[in-house]
Amino acid sequence: MEKKHKHFETSVIHEGYDSKEMLGSLTPPLFQTSTYTFDTAEQGERRFAGEEDGYIYSRLGNPTVSVLEERIAALENGERGLAFASGMAAVSAVLIALTKANDHILCSSGLYGCTFGLLTMMEEKYNISHDFSAMETKEEIRTLIKPETTCIYVETPINPTMKLIDLKMVAEVAQEYGIPVVVDNTFSSPYLQRPLELGCDVVLHSATKYIGGHGDVIAGLVVGKKDFLDSVAMTTQKDIGGIISPFDAWLLIRGLKTLPIRLDRHSDNAEKIFEKLRIHPNVEETYYPNDKSHPDYLIRKKQMKRGGGIISFEIKGTKQDAQKLLNSLSFLKIAVSLGDAETLIEHPATMTHAVVPEDSRQAMGITDQLIRLSVGLEAWEDIWADLDQALEKL
Ligand SMILES: *Cc1c(COP(=O)(O)O)cnc(C)c1O
């Protein structure tokens, strides 16, 4: 895709839309329509044959959705973007497109809970196996690649432990074998990290999180090479049908405009909260990609602009103490999801990662004492005051 604007902060507002083509409407209009009329029967025939550009039916394309798809492609520096009804619709469309029965997927050692569930289902139904790797060295990855490996699937930062994986290193190994690397970039958004620029092949998002940013939409996005995305559009998107609604696309176009401003503020707040949590006597361990004493800090410097808004920490105590901490909060919200204006706090072992079997959960570092905090846009002093009084009650 050819980008019109040089700077990210301008692209989030302008890329993929020209008001002159839409009667001067400053914001992209909401095309709330299921289908499109043809002038003649012959025109319908040409559209279906692909001989003439134009919209046919909203599962196959919609002008509001097109603006979003072009914008996200520009922001991730990819050739084409596609929008889906949820992050999981995006994950499943990509994984189904890249595999057939008896193939193998190599994954990072921590995954979003439902992605883990999808992999388990693919194994049970189609014998598509998977292995997990911490991906700390090239050799470690090479030893797990099999002749039937057709995809390397990476989350970084890993949810919820915030460990990082060196994407350039993974992409270099994958290229030796000609295997595509898919990156779930939900935690960073393209403002903080752009996997395609590091040599990865496909990037996907739960746009429900930072891209939407206001806790009012469930959606997913995928960006990559035109050939691959064309094939996804014509198979797992068109025929499985997990498409985004025009209104949700419109909300994401609106949310994207403030992405850089929001993520700078999320990161500023998280840095402050992290410094306080780190030295709190009731906190055992803290995990945040901007921790200068952490070995991953060097990877963070290489591939992420800033640390982002998510902090995980372990309290001193038991599962009951973790629950007591959540119950003692006054205005911070107990909720899964992340990336919203509101600070959200959750207990991964019993919430987002409850579907992961106990032994896998332990291997992923998800203990009963682990808490995930999505630092919001409120004044950091207020966020800390609420957390601090709850920590004092332990
Ligand atoms: C939320 C999330 C998903 C799933 O997205 P939905 O929009 O809820 O379907 C996938 N990956 C990560 C890292 C997430 O946080």
mmCIF file of N, CA, C and O and ligand atoms in Angstrom, residues 86-88 112 155 159 184 186-187 206 208-209 218-219 338, ligand 1:
data_model
loop_
_atom_site.group_PDB
_atom_site.id
_atom_site.type_symbol
_atom_site.label_atom_id
_atom_site.label_comp_id
_atom_site.label_asym_id
_atom_site.label_seq_id
_atom_site.Cartn_x
_atom_site.Cartn_y
_atom_site.Cartn_z
ATOM 1 N N SER A 86 -14.071 -9.800 15.609
ATOM 2 C CA SER A 86 -13.418 -9.869 16.917
ATOM 3 C C SER A 86 -11.953 -10.213 16.699
ATOM 4 O O SER A 86 -11.561 -10.641 15.605
ATOM 5 N N GLY A 87 -11.166 -10.038 17.738
ATOM 6 C CA GLY A 87 -9.770 -10.465 17.657
ATOM 7 C C GLY A 87 -9.699 -11.955 17.358
ATOM 8 O O GLY A 87 -8.896 -12.394 16.532
ATOM 9 N N MET A 88 -10.576 -12.747 17.992
ATOM 10 C CA MET A 88 -10.526 -14.198 17.763
ATOM 11 C C MET A 88 -10.960 -14.566 16.338
ATOM 12 O O MET A 88 -10.467 -15.545 15.782
ATOM 13 N N TYR A 112 -2.755 -15.750 24.486
ATOM 14 C CA TYR A 112 -4.094 -15.355 24.909
ATOM 15 C C TYR A 112 -4.911 -16.632 25.156
ATOM 16 O O TYR A 112 -4.813 -17.590 24.382
ATOM 17 N N GLU A 155 3.255 -13.992 20.419
ATOM 18 C CA GLU A 155 2.719 -12.843 21.149
ATOM 19 C C GLU A 155 3.878 -12.181 21.855
ATOM 20 O O GLU A 155 4.644 -12.861 22.541
ATOM 21 N N ASN A 159 1.060 -12.189 27.095
ATOM 22 C CA ASN A 159 -0.053 -11.971 28.011
ATOM 23 C C ASN A 159 -0.143 -13.142 28.979
ATOM 24 O O ASN A 159 -0.246 -14.272 28.509
ATOM 25 N N ASP A 184 0.733 -11.460 17.156
ATOM 26 C CA ASP A 184 -0.406 -10.814 17.806
ATOM 27 C C ASP A 184 0.134 -9.549 18.469
ATOM 28 O O ASP A 184 0.834 -9.608 19.473
ATOM 29 N N THR A 186 -1.551 -7.003 19.777
ATOM 30 C CA THR A 186 -2.602 -6.332 20.559
ATOM 31 C C THR A 186 -2.059 -5.467 21.690
ATOM 32 O O THR A 186 -2.522 -4.345 21.901
ATOM 33 N N PHE A 187 -1.080 -5.973 22.434
ATOM 34 C CA PHE A 187 -0.600 -5.263 23.626
ATOM 35 C C PHE A 187 0.165 -3.983 23.285
ATOM 36 O O PHE A 187 0.279 -3.103 24.132
ATOM 37 N N SER A 206 -6.404 -7.704 18.420
ATOM 38 C CA SER A 206 -7.717 -7.529 18.986
ATOM 39 C C SER A 206 -7.878 -6.011 19.048
ATOM 40 O O SER A 206 -7.322 -5.348 19.922
ATOM 41 N N THR A 208 -10.341 -4.500 19.871
ATOM 42 C CA THR A 208 -11.139 -4.260 21.073
ATOM 43 C C THR A 208 -10.342 -3.464 22.114
ATOM 44 O O THR A 208 -10.920 -2.763 22.933
ATOM 45 N N LYS A 209 -9.017 -3.604 22.067
ATOM 46 C CA LYS A 209 -8.166 -3.087 23.128
ATOM 47 C C LYS A 209 -7.680 -1.671 22.769
ATOM 48 O O LYS A 209 -8.485 -0.768 22.664
ATOM 49 N N ILE A 218 -16.040 -4.681 20.027
ATOM 50 C CA ILE A 218 -15.252 -5.912 19.898
ATOM 51 C C ILE A 218 -14.899 -6.033 18.422
ATOM 52 O O ILE A 218 -15.799 -6.005 17.569
ATOM 53 N N ALA A 219 -13.604 -6.132 18.088
ATOM 54 C CA ALA A 219 -13.210 -6.213 16.684
ATOM 55 C C ALA A 219 -11.784 -6.728 16.543
ATOM 56 O O ALA A 219 -11.017 -6.719 17.512
ATOM 57 N N LEU A 338 -8.509 -4.727 28.168
ATOM 58 C CA LEU A 338 -7.406 -3.822 28.479
ATOM 59 C C LEU A 338 -7.390 -2.719 27.436
ATOM 60 O O LEU A 338 -8.089 -2.785 26.430
HETATM 61 C C1 LIG B 1 -8.336 -9.739 23.684
HETATM 62 C C2 LIG B 1 -7.240 -10.451 22.977
HETATM 63 C C3 LIG B 1 -7.506 -11.325 21.910
HETATM 64 C C4 LIG B 1 -8.911 -11.661 21.467
HETATM 65 O O1 LIG B 1 -9.589 -10.565 20.996
HETATM 66 P P1 LIG B 1 -11.203 -10.357 21.013
HETATM 67 O O2 LIG B 1 -11.371 -9.046 20.381
HETATM 68 O O3 LIG B 1 -11.631 -10.412 22.447
HETATM 69 O O4 LIG B 1 -11.778 -11.499 20.245
HETATM 70 C C5 LIG B 1 -6.423 -11.896 21.266
HETATM 71 N N1 LIG B 1 -5.152 -11.639 21.653
HETATM 72 C C6 LIG B 1 -4.873 -10.836 22.699
HETATM 73 C C7 LIG B 1 -3.450 -10.614 23.080
HETATM 74 C C8 LIG B 1 -5.897 -10.207 23.392
HETATM 75 O O5 LIG B 1 -5.611 -9.417 24.421
#
